[in-house]
Short mmCIF file of C-alpha atoms in Angstrom, two decimals:
data_model
loop_
_atom_site.label_atom_id
_atom_site.label_comp_id
_atom_site.label_asym_id
_atom_site.label_seq_id
_atom_site.Cartn_x
_atom_site.Cartn_y
_atom_site.Cartn_z
CA MET A 242 15.15 17.63 -7.35
CA ASP A 243 15.74 14.98 -4.69
CA ASN A 244 17.32 11.95 -6.37
CA THR A 245 15.32 9.64 -4.10
CA VAL A 246 12.07 11.22 -5.32
CA ARG A 247 13.10 10.82 -8.94
CA THR A 248 14.31 7.27 -8.32
CA GLY A 249 11.03 6.20 -6.72
CA THR A 250 8.98 7.61 -9.57
CA GLU A 251 11.29 6.06 -12.17
CA LEU A 252 11.07 2.66 -10.47
CA LEU A 253 7.27 2.68 -10.31
CA TRP A 254 6.88 4.03 -13.85
CA SER A 255 9.21 1.31 -15.12
CA ALA A 256 7.15 -1.35 -13.29
CA LEU A 257 4.10 0.01 -15.12
CA GLY A 258 5.84 -0.26 -18.50
CA GLY A 259 5.79 3.49 -19.10
CA ASP A 260 8.04 5.49 -21.41
CA PRO A 261 11.03 6.62 -19.27
CA ALA A 262 11.14 10.00 -21.01
CA LEU A 263 7.74 10.94 -19.56
CA VAL A 264 9.15 11.05 -16.01
CA ASP A 265 10.57 14.48 -16.88
CA ARG A 266 7.00 15.80 -16.87
CA VAL A 267 6.71 15.41 -13.08
CA GLU A 268 7.37 18.43 -10.86
CA TYR A 269 7.74 18.15 -7.08
CA GLY A 270 7.20 20.75 -4.37
CA GLY A 271 5.47 21.56 -1.12
CA PRO A 272 6.53 21.48 2.54
CA ALA A 273 9.28 19.13 3.63
CA GLY A 274 9.50 16.67 6.51
CA LEU A 275 6.03 15.11 6.23
CA LEU A 276 5.14 11.45 6.95
CA ALA A 277 8.40 11.11 8.85
CA ALA A 278 9.42 7.50 9.52
CA ARG A 279 12.46 5.26 9.60
CA LEU A 280 11.36 3.82 6.25
CA PRO A 281 11.05 6.10 3.17
CA VAL A 282 7.26 6.49 3.43
CA MET A 283 7.13 9.96 1.89
CA GLU A 284 9.13 8.73 -1.09
CA LEU A 285 6.63 5.91 -1.64
CA ALA A 286 3.72 8.33 -1.33
CA ARG A 287 5.17 10.90 -3.77
CA ALA A 288 6.10 8.28 -6.33
CA ALA A 289 2.71 6.52 -6.22
CA VAL A 290 0.84 9.79 -6.70
CA ALA A 291 3.29 10.88 -9.40
CA VAL A 292 2.75 7.79 -11.55
CA ALA A 293 -1.02 8.04 -11.15
CA GLY A 294 -0.87 11.59 -12.51
CA LEU A 295 1.60 10.60 -15.21
CA ALA A 296 -0.61 7.73 -16.39
CA ALA A 297 -3.55 10.13 -16.48
CA VAL A 298 -1.85 12.75 -18.65
CA GLU A 299 -0.43 10.04 -20.90
CA ARG A 300 -3.88 8.59 -21.48
CA ALA A 301 -5.47 12.00 -22.00
CA GLY A 302 -2.74 13.05 -24.44
CA LEU A 303 -1.86 16.09 -22.34
CA PRO A 304 1.66 17.54 -22.06
CA GLY A 305 1.62 18.00 -18.29
CA PRO A 306 3.39 18.89 -16.12
CA VAL A 307 2.24 16.58 -13.34
CA ARG A 308 2.59 18.54 -10.10
CA VAL A 309 3.17 16.58 -6.90
CA ASP A 310 2.82 18.67 -3.74
CA ASP A 311 4.10 16.99 -0.56
CA GLY A 312 1.41 18.71 1.52
CA ALA A 313 -1.40 17.40 -0.66
CA VAL A 314 0.16 13.93 -0.81
CA ALA A 315 0.69 13.63 2.95
CA THR A 316 -2.82 14.89 3.68
CA ALA A 317 -4.39 12.45 1.22
CA PHE A 318 -2.43 9.54 2.71
CA VAL A 319 -4.15 10.15 6.05
CA SER A 320 -7.46 11.28 4.55
CA GLU A 321 -9.43 9.10 6.98
CA ARG A 322 -8.00 11.10 9.91
CA HIS A 323 -9.06 14.43 8.44
CA LEU A 324 -12.59 13.30 7.65
CA ARG A 325 -15.40 15.02 9.57
CA VAL A 326 -19.07 14.14 9.26
CA ASP A 327 -21.19 17.02 10.59
CA GLY A 328 -18.20 17.93 12.73
CA ARG A 329 -17.73 14.41 14.10
CA ALA A 330 -14.33 12.75 13.75
CA PRO A 331 -14.41 9.11 12.60
CA VAL A 332 -13.20 6.15 14.61
CA SER A 333 -10.30 4.62 12.65
CA PHE A 334 -9.89 1.44 14.68
CA ALA A 335 -12.40 -0.37 16.88
CA PRO A 336 -11.38 -1.15 20.49
CA LEU A 337 -10.45 -4.75 19.63
CA SER A 338 -8.30 -3.71 16.64
CA ARG A 339 -4.90 -3.21 18.26
CA PHE A 340 -1.64 -4.72 19.47
CA TRP A 341 -1.81 -7.34 22.23
CA ARG A 342 0.90 -8.94 24.32
CA ALA A 343 1.01 -12.69 23.78
CA ALA A 344 2.86 -15.18 25.95
CA ASP A 345 5.94 -14.95 23.72
CA GLY A 346 5.61 -11.69 21.80
CA TRP A 347 2.98 -9.50 20.18
CA VAL A 348 -0.15 -9.98 18.07
CA ARG A 349 -2.17 -7.42 16.14
CA THR A 350 -5.86 -7.96 15.43
CA HIS A 351 -8.32 -6.27 13.08
CA ALA A 352 -11.91 -6.30 14.31
CA ASN A 353 -13.53 -3.24 12.78
CA TYR A 354 -16.19 -5.28 10.97
CA PRO A 355 -18.78 -7.07 13.14
CA HIS A 356 -18.16 -10.49 11.58
CA HIS A 357 -14.41 -10.21 12.15
CA ARG A 358 -15.00 -9.15 15.75
CA ALA A 359 -17.30 -12.13 16.31
CA ALA A 360 -14.73 -14.52 14.79
CA LEU A 361 -11.99 -13.13 17.05
CA LEU A 362 -14.06 -13.69 20.19
CA THR A 363 -15.05 -17.19 19.06
CA ALA A 364 -11.44 -18.19 18.34
CA LEU A 365 -10.32 -17.00 21.76
CA ASP A 366 -13.35 -18.54 23.51
CA VAL A 367 -14.14 -15.13 25.01
CA ARG A 368 -17.76 -14.47 25.88
CA GLU A 369 -17.31 -10.89 27.07
CA GLU A 370 -16.59 -8.30 24.40
CA SER A 371 -14.02 -6.29 26.33
CA VAL A 372 -10.38 -5.31 25.96
CA GLU A 373 -9.56 -6.86 29.32
CA ALA A 374 -11.07 -10.25 28.45
CA VAL A 375 -9.33 -10.42 25.06
CA ALA A 376 -6.02 -9.29 26.58
CA ALA A 377 -6.21 -12.06 29.18
CA ALA A 378 -7.00 -14.73 26.56
CA ILE A 379 -4.19 -13.67 24.21
CA GLY A 380 -1.72 -13.26 27.04
CA GLU A 381 -1.94 -16.97 27.82
CA ARG A 382 -1.10 -18.11 24.27
CA ALA A 383 1.81 -17.98 21.88
CA ALA A 384 1.53 -15.32 19.18
CA VAL A 385 1.52 -17.74 16.24
CA GLU A 386 -1.04 -19.89 18.04
CA VAL A 387 -3.37 -16.88 18.28
CA GLU A 388 -2.73 -16.04 14.61
CA THR A 389 -3.59 -19.58 13.50
CA ALA A 390 -6.70 -19.93 15.66
CA VAL A 391 -8.20 -16.57 14.71
CA TYR A 392 -7.66 -17.09 10.99
CA ALA A 393 -9.17 -20.56 11.20
CA ALA A 394 -12.28 -18.99 12.74
CA GLY A 395 -12.57 -16.43 9.93
CA GLY A 396 -11.04 -13.54 11.85
CA LEU A 397 -7.88 -11.51 11.43
CA ALA A 398 -4.81 -11.65 13.65
CA VAL A 399 -1.11 -11.62 12.80
CA ALA A 400 1.90 -12.41 14.99
CA LEU A 401 4.65 -9.81 15.04
CA ARG A 402 7.67 -10.85 12.99
CA THR A 403 11.04 -9.25 12.50
CA PRO A 404 12.22 -8.47 8.96
CA ALA A 405 14.52 -11.50 9.14
CA GLU A 406 11.70 -13.77 10.32
CA TRP A 407 9.47 -12.60 7.48
CA ALA A 408 12.29 -13.10 4.97
CA ALA A 409 12.60 -16.70 6.18
CA HIS A 410 8.83 -17.31 6.21
CA GLU A 411 7.43 -19.21 3.22
CA GLN A 412 5.04 -16.39 2.33
CA GLY A 413 7.82 -13.83 2.73
CA ARG A 414 10.00 -15.79 0.31
CA GLU A 415 7.13 -15.97 -2.19
CA VAL A 416 6.64 -12.20 -1.99
CA ALA A 417 10.36 -11.47 -2.35
CA ALA A 418 10.59 -13.65 -5.46
CA ARG A 419 7.98 -11.67 -7.38
CA PRO A 420 7.79 -8.20 -8.94
CA LEU A 421 5.94 -5.29 -7.38
CA LEU A 422 3.01 -5.83 -9.75
CA THR A 423 2.13 -7.98 -12.74
CA ARG A 424 0.56 -6.84 -15.99
CA GLU A 425 -0.76 -9.42 -18.44
CA ARG A 426 -2.36 -9.41 -21.87
CA LEU A 427 -4.60 -12.47 -21.89
CA ASP A 428 -5.77 -12.62 -25.52
CA GLU A 429 -6.21 -10.68 -28.74
CA ALA A 430 -9.73 -9.42 -28.01
CA PRO A 431 -10.55 -5.88 -29.14
CA PRO A 432 -11.22 -3.31 -26.41
CA ARG A 433 -14.77 -2.58 -25.38
CA ARG A 434 -16.59 0.03 -27.42
CA ARG A 435 -16.53 3.21 -25.37
CA GLY A 436 -19.24 5.70 -26.23
CA GLY A 437 -19.02 7.86 -23.12
CA PRO A 438 -17.27 7.99 -19.77
CA LEU A 439 -15.10 5.07 -18.75
CA ARG A 440 -17.23 2.54 -16.89
CA VAL A 441 -15.59 1.09 -13.78
CA LEU A 442 -17.23 -1.66 -11.76
CA ASP A 443 -15.90 -1.45 -8.21
CA LEU A 444 -15.83 -4.58 -6.02
CA THR A 445 -13.40 -3.36 -3.40
CA ARG A 446 -13.35 -2.75 0.34
CA VAL A 447 -11.65 -0.54 2.91
CA ILE A 448 -8.82 1.69 1.59
CA ALA A 449 -6.52 0.56 -1.25
CA GLY A 450 -9.13 -0.48 -3.82
CA PRO A 451 -11.52 2.38 -3.00
CA VAL A 452 -8.64 4.90 -3.27
CA ALA A 453 -7.88 3.56 -6.76
CA THR A 454 -11.49 3.81 -7.92
CA ARG A 455 -11.90 7.19 -6.19
CA THR A 456 -8.96 8.39 -8.30
CA LEU A 457 -10.54 7.02 -11.50
CA ALA A 458 -13.78 8.82 -10.58
CA LEU A 459 -11.83 12.06 -10.20
CA LEU A 460 -10.58 11.59 -13.75
CA GLY A 461 -14.13 11.36 -15.10
CA ALA A 462 -14.91 7.65 -14.92
CA ASP A 463 -18.42 6.47 -14.07
CA VAL A 464 -17.57 4.32 -11.04
CA LEU A 465 -20.28 2.04 -9.66
CA ARG A 466 -19.46 0.29 -6.40
CA ILE A 467 -21.28 -2.93 -5.52
CA ASP A 468 -21.58 -4.27 -1.96
CA PRO A 469 -23.61 -7.16 -0.53
CA PRO A 470 -26.80 -5.90 1.16
CA GLY A 471 -25.98 -7.51 4.50
CA ASN A 472 -22.39 -6.33 4.67
CA PRO A 473 -22.09 -2.69 3.63
CA GLU A 474 -18.91 -0.68 3.96
CA LEU A 475 -18.32 0.98 7.33
CA PRO A 476 -20.07 4.39 7.20
CA ASP A 477 -16.99 6.52 7.81
CA GLN A 478 -14.94 4.49 5.36
CA HIS A 479 -17.67 5.01 2.78
CA ALA A 480 -17.72 8.77 3.40
CA ASP A 481 -13.96 9.01 2.93
CA THR A 482 -13.30 6.75 -0.06
CA ASP A 483 -16.53 6.70 -2.07
CA VAL A 484 -16.50 10.35 -3.10
CA GLY A 485 -17.19 10.69 -6.82
CA LYS A 486 -18.80 7.26 -7.12
CA ARG A 487 -22.24 5.75 -7.20
CA THR A 488 -22.95 2.75 -4.96
CA ALA A 489 -25.45 -0.08 -5.14
CA ALA A 490 -26.28 -3.24 -3.19
CA LEU A 491 -26.62 -6.58 -4.98
CA ASP A 492 -27.01 -10.04 -3.46
CA LEU A 493 -25.07 -12.18 -5.92
CA ASP A 494 -25.44 -15.37 -3.90
CA ASP A 495 -29.17 -15.62 -3.23
CA ARG A 496 -31.00 -13.37 -5.70
CA PRO A 497 -31.04 -14.48 -9.35
CA SER A 498 -32.35 -11.07 -10.40
CA ASP A 499 -29.36 -9.40 -8.79
CA ARG A 500 -27.04 -11.85 -10.53
CA ARG A 501 -28.60 -10.96 -13.87
CA ALA A 502 -28.31 -7.25 -13.14
CA PHE A 503 -24.67 -7.68 -12.22
CA GLY A 504 -24.01 -9.66 -15.40
CA GLU A 505 -25.45 -6.82 -17.47
CA LEU A 506 -23.28 -4.31 -15.64
CA LEU A 507 -20.17 -6.41 -16.20
CA ALA A 508 -20.95 -6.87 -19.89
CA ALA A 509 -21.00 -3.09 -20.36
CA ALA A 510 -18.04 -2.27 -18.08
CA ASP A 511 -14.61 -1.19 -19.32
CA VAL A 512 -12.80 -1.88 -16.07
CA LEU A 513 -13.38 -4.26 -13.16
CA VAL A 514 -11.52 -3.64 -9.90
CA THR A 515 -11.67 -6.29 -7.17
CA GLY A 516 -10.30 -6.16 -3.64
CA TYR A 517 -11.47 -9.38 -2.04
CA ARG A 518 -9.12 -12.18 -1.05
CA PRO A 519 -8.00 -14.41 -3.94
CA GLY A 520 -10.60 -17.01 -4.84
CA ALA A 521 -13.46 -15.31 -3.00
CA LEU A 522 -15.17 -14.15 -6.23
CA ASP A 523 -14.28 -17.09 -8.50
CA ARG A 524 -17.79 -18.55 -8.26
CA PHE A 525 -19.15 -15.55 -10.14
CA ASP A 526 -16.97 -15.99 -13.28
CA LEU A 527 -15.90 -12.38 -13.79
CA ARG A 528 -13.93 -12.98 -16.98
CA ARG A 529 -15.04 -11.03 -20.05
CA PRO A 530 -13.22 -10.48 -23.38
CA GLY A 531 -11.86 -6.96 -23.78
CA LEU A 532 -12.16 -6.14 -20.09
CA VAL A 533 -9.39 -4.56 -18.01
CA THR A 534 -9.38 -6.35 -14.65
CA ALA A 535 -7.37 -5.13 -11.68
CA ARG A 536 -7.07 -7.56 -8.77
CA LEU A 537 -5.89 -6.41 -5.38
CA SER A 538 -5.14 -8.62 -2.37
CA ALA A 539 -3.31 -8.37 0.94
CA TRP A 540 -0.74 -11.16 0.62
CA GLY A 541 -0.77 -12.00 -3.11
CA ASP A 542 -2.49 -14.86 -4.92
CA TYR A 543 0.38 -17.27 -4.31
CA GLY A 544 2.05 -18.99 -1.38
CA PRO A 545 0.48 -20.45 1.78
CA TRP A 546 -1.24 -17.17 2.68
CA ALA A 547 -2.83 -16.65 -0.73
CA GLY A 548 -6.37 -17.18 0.54
CA ARG A 549 -5.99 -15.10 3.70
CA ARG A 550 -7.75 -11.85 4.37
CA GLY A 551 -5.58 -8.94 5.41
CA PHE A 552 -5.33 -5.22 5.96
CA ASP A 553 -2.51 -2.68 5.88
CA SER A 554 -2.00 -2.76 9.65
CA LEU A 555 -1.65 -6.55 9.63
CA VAL A 556 0.76 -6.59 6.68
CA GLN A 557 2.98 -4.12 8.53
CA VAL A 558 3.09 -6.51 11.50
CA ALA A 559 3.82 -9.67 9.51
CA THR A 560 6.52 -8.21 7.27
CA GLY A 561 8.68 -6.65 9.99
CA ILE A 562 7.67 -3.04 9.32
CA ALA A 563 6.14 -2.77 12.80
CA VAL A 564 9.46 -3.88 14.31
CA THR A 565 11.43 -1.39 12.20
CA GLU A 566 9.12 1.47 13.19
CA GLY A 567 8.79 0.43 16.82
CA SER A 568 10.96 0.43 19.93
CA ALA A 569 12.40 -2.18 22.25
CA GLU A 570 9.28 -1.87 24.38
CA ARG A 571 6.53 -1.90 21.78
CA PRO A 572 5.90 -2.42 18.03
CA GLY A 573 5.25 0.67 15.94
CA ALA A 574 3.46 1.63 12.75
CA LEU A 575 3.99 3.75 9.69
CA PRO A 576 2.76 7.37 9.99
CA ALA A 577 -0.02 6.53 7.53
CA GLN A 578 -1.64 3.41 6.16
CA ALA A 579 0.83 3.90 3.38
CA LEU A 580 0.65 0.39 1.96
CA ASP A 581 -3.07 0.91 1.37
CA HIS A 582 -2.88 4.41 -0.05
CA GLY A 583 0.29 3.80 -2.04
CA THR A 584 -1.11 0.63 -3.57
CA GLY A 585 -4.35 2.45 -4.33
CA TYR A 586 -2.69 5.15 -6.44
CA LEU A 587 -0.43 2.57 -8.06
CA LEU A 588 -3.49 0.48 -8.91
CA ALA A 589 -5.16 3.47 -10.56
CA ALA A 590 -2.00 4.06 -12.59
CA ALA A 591 -1.89 0.40 -13.64
CA VAL A 592 -5.49 0.56 -14.86
CA LEU A 593 -4.83 3.72 -16.86
CA ARG A 594 -1.66 2.31 -18.42
CA SER A 595 -3.51 -0.89 -19.35
CA LEU A 596 -6.26 1.12 -21.03
CA THR A 597 -3.69 3.17 -22.95
CA GLU A 598 -1.96 0.02 -24.20
CA GLN A 599 -5.27 -1.68 -24.91
CA ASP A 600 -6.44 1.22 -27.07
CA ARG A 601 -3.30 0.75 -29.15
CA ASP A 602 -2.90 -3.05 -29.17
CA GLY A 603 -6.20 -4.55 -27.95
CA GLY A 604 -6.32 -7.58 -25.70
CA THR A 605 -8.07 -8.45 -22.46
CA ARG A 606 -5.89 -7.11 -19.66
CA LEU A 607 -5.15 -8.23 -16.10
CA VAL A 608 -3.13 -6.39 -13.47
CA ARG A 609 -2.41 -7.77 -9.98
CA LEU A 610 -1.14 -5.97 -6.90
CA ALA A 611 -0.78 -6.90 -3.24
CA LEU A 612 -0.19 -4.89 -0.07
CA ALA A 613 2.62 -7.27 0.89
CA GLN A 614 4.35 -6.57 -2.44
CA THR A 615 4.13 -2.83 -1.82
CA GLY A 616 5.54 -3.42 1.64
CA HIS A 617 8.46 -5.36 0.18
CA TRP A 618 9.09 -2.56 -2.31
CA LEU A 619 9.07 0.02 0.50
CA THR A 620 11.55 -1.94 2.60
CA HIS A 621 13.86 -3.12 -0.17
CA ALA A 622 13.63 -1.10 -3.39
CA LEU A 623 13.46 2.50 -2.22
CA PRO A 624 16.70 4.12 -1.09
CA GLY A 625 15.98 5.31 2.43
CA TYR A 626 18.15 7.27 4.83
CA GLU A 627 21.40 5.40 5.32
CA PRO A 628 23.84 7.32 7.54
CA GLU A 629 26.73 5.25 6.22
CA ARG A 630 26.42 7.03 2.87
CA TYR A 631 27.32 10.32 4.56
CA LEU A 632 30.23 9.10 6.72
CA THR A 633 33.92 8.67 5.97
CA GLU A 634 36.97 7.26 7.73
CA SER A 635 40.49 8.65 8.02
CA GLU A 636 43.77 7.80 9.73
CA GLY A 637 45.53 10.40 11.85
CA PRO A 638 47.25 11.21 15.11
CA LEU A 639 44.09 10.31 17.03
CA GLY A 640 43.80 6.92 15.36
CA ARG A 641 41.26 5.75 12.85
CA LEU A 642 38.26 8.11 12.90
CA ARG A 643 34.80 7.74 11.46
CA HIS A 644 33.12 11.09 11.01
CA ALA A 645 30.40 12.85 9.05
CA LEU A 646 31.05 14.33 5.65
CA SER A 647 30.40 18.03 5.27
CA PRO A 648 26.96 18.87 3.86
CA VAL A 649 28.46 21.90 2.07
CA THR A 650 29.08 20.68 -1.47
CA TYR A 651 29.09 22.22 -4.93
CA GLU A 652 30.38 21.49 -8.38
CA GLY A 653 34.15 21.90 -8.42
CA GLY A 654 34.33 22.20 -4.64
CA PRO A 655 36.32 20.17 -2.11
CA THR A 656 35.44 16.56 -1.41
CA GLY A 657 36.72 16.64 2.17
CA TRP A 658 39.09 18.26 4.63
CA SER A 659 42.79 18.44 3.85
CA ARG A 660 43.87 17.04 7.22
CA PRO A 661 42.46 15.01 10.10
CA PRO A 662 42.30 16.41 13.64
CA GLY A 663 45.63 16.29 15.46
CA ILE A 664 46.74 16.12 19.07
CA GLN A 665 45.26 19.02 21.02
CA GLY A 666 47.90 21.72 21.51
CA GLY A 667 50.41 19.81 19.43
CA ASP A 668 50.85 22.39 16.64
CA ASP A 669 53.14 25.44 16.65
CA ALA A 670 51.40 28.77 17.07
CA VAL A 671 52.34 29.99 13.59
CA TRP A 672 50.58 30.21 10.23
CA ALA A 673 51.07 27.30 7.92
CA THR A 674 53.50 28.04 5.12
CA ALA A 675 52.26 28.06 1.57
#
């Protein structure tokens, strides 16, 4: 088994507080070379799926094994690209969701939702909804200026930063100082009485949160997703990530009857999963004794960006991932929205582990994850491909050489060649003596 695969799973399982011995129940297989990237994306994907399966068998009291197939993992991590609705392929990104050249660099925007698109155009003072008009407006401004103006208007735009620039940024320092996820026991309350399927109230959007609740639905949970009537999920996103769930529309701001209905749902729920920006749902007082709450955000609920909206594509741009995966001419992207999908499976695992511990020890539980934290874990915690690990240096007649180690290795075998290369033609034409 690939040590990197095992290491990734061990790291995530440890972050979840799981018994290290259970990692031996995971088996890996499938085709190689998928989700190729400079960063170890496939390792993140395998490990996130592995711990979701491991948390599921632990909770169910099953012996396993948990089988992780690279083909299934890679396909699921780009599930939105494989979706077809009556033969029609979905549109992943709207025309105004893309990279733009600014006066001093690059900016990426996210304008898939109508209200975000309107905010982008307002911030840029663009009256014509066209790529050309937006490109002209952004091209005249500094990247950070665009970022600031669009966010102030309620839209989404992020200036491209290098890994070093993100590390020096105040939000980047806040992210780096914290663990991948947090798990808290808030009190001594007993768990909810469960007389049937696990009840999961789903207040999430887009990919990461819905992937988590889609996974819980697969495992038999009764998942009920709630959206505001005037702002439903994008149809293709709904088709991809709401499989296995039921969905309902409730106006929690303006309809008292809907507020009462929601309160009754929350009172009977075992799990609450939220995916809105920190603070956005505080006015509804979602705390309940004995509840397992999982809170997901883009940037974390700390630091100067705590209240900002965000998506996977924007987190990649802010944290330097887009620079790492790009070229000198243009920023790049991961081969999948891996921060979203990886965080989604990790979130499902965190919920399951919290339920397992709650059944044993009680207590209201809270778990918190952020796309930016997953991004930091991908870029810093996972051992990626480092050529230096497979190189050596030697002194010889040609000088000091750096060269590749041989990939042919086995227990008890040689660790390297017995001699460096010499001067061409400089040896006698005889066999070496014993």
